[in-house]
Amino acid sequence: MRKIGVILLSMLLLVGCSRKGAWETVSDRIVEGDNASKQNLCLALPEEAAQAVIADGEEYRIYFCDGYEVMVSSRESGDLDATLRWLTGFPRSALTVLATEEDAFTRYHCAWTCAGESGDQVCKAQILDDGNYHYAVCVMADSEDAGQYADAWDALFHSVGLGEYSAATS
């Protein structure tokens, strides 16, 4: 009788161990629940920017500027490596990614080169991670022309933020 009691008690104690995939993680940032809504990604596009027909609703939009393209996208957060691979085509280990902490999000910067339709292209990206979504802005230009867009790209990336657009950010 005592053996049956010990076996039943052991079974009751181990019942909670059968659930797979339930992990609790600890983080320094406060993450809202699963139903957190997307924030507004704000940026100051050049006046001549024209939105292309190439757009996938909420996932990404491409704007054609004078000599370069700007892609704006948002994806669910959680796996920065997957976002970087989707955005750049390279694994995180092949990129130099700089991270800066801000009040409500982390900002990641990276740059790379790739083959384009008319030769090599220079690309630069910025990803904002609020814990729920990755908001990405990527610029691309032909390598021989990229140097002349440095000031425009700096102004564009300086204006990127989450929340309400403010003329002061442009």
PDB file of N, CA and C in Angstrom, residues 4 35 44 67 82 105 114 138-139:
ATOM      1  N   ILE A   4       2.245   1.961  -3.502  1.00  0.00           N
ATOM      2  CA  ILE A   4       1.242   2.571  -4.390  1.00  0.00           C
ATOM      3  C   ILE A   4       1.080   4.047  -4.057  1.00  0.00           C
ATOM      4  N   ASN A  35      -0.664  40.798 -27.630  1.00  0.00           N
ATOM      5  CA  ASN A  35      -1.578  41.617 -28.407  1.00  0.00           C
ATOM      6  C   ASN A  35      -1.091  43.046 -28.586  1.00  0.00           C
ATOM      7  N   ALA A  44      11.360  60.929 -42.529  1.00  0.00           N
ATOM      8  CA  ALA A  44      11.215  62.032 -43.473  1.00  0.00           C
ATOM      9  C   ALA A  44      11.792  61.603 -44.814  1.00  0.00           C
ATOM     10  N   GLY A  67      17.792  58.310 -57.747  1.00  0.00           N
ATOM     11  CA  GLY A  67      19.026  57.548 -57.833  1.00  0.00           C
ATOM     12  C   GLY A  67      19.178  56.451 -56.800  1.00  0.00           C
ATOM     13  N   ALA A  82      16.933  36.385 -37.920  1.00  0.00           N
ATOM     14  CA  ALA A  82      16.036  36.120 -39.049  1.00  0.00           C
ATOM     15  C   ALA A  82      15.668  37.417 -39.773  1.00  0.00           C
ATOM     16  N   PHE A 105      13.170  51.558 -27.217  1.00  0.00           N
ATOM     17  CA  PHE A 105      13.545  50.551 -28.204  1.00  0.00           C
ATOM     18  C   PHE A 105      15.051  50.481 -28.352  1.00  0.00           C
ATOM     19  N   CYS A 114      26.145  44.276 -52.246  1.00  0.00           N
ATOM     20  CA  CYS A 114      25.581  43.094 -52.915  1.00  0.00           C
ATOM     21  C   CYS A 114      25.546  43.355 -54.414  1.00  0.00           C
ATOM     22  N   CYS A 138      15.730  50.592 -45.055  1.00  0.00           N
ATOM     23  CA  CYS A 138      16.905  50.171 -45.813  1.00  0.00           C
ATOM     24  C   CYS A 138      17.031  51.062 -47.045  1.00  0.00           C
ATOM     25  N   VAL A 139      18.244  51.523 -47.338  1.00  0.00           N
ATOM     26  CA  VAL A 139      18.496  52.299 -48.551  1.00  0.00           C
ATOM     27  C   VAL A 139      19.495  51.539 -49.413  1.00  0.00           C
TER      28      VAL A 139
END
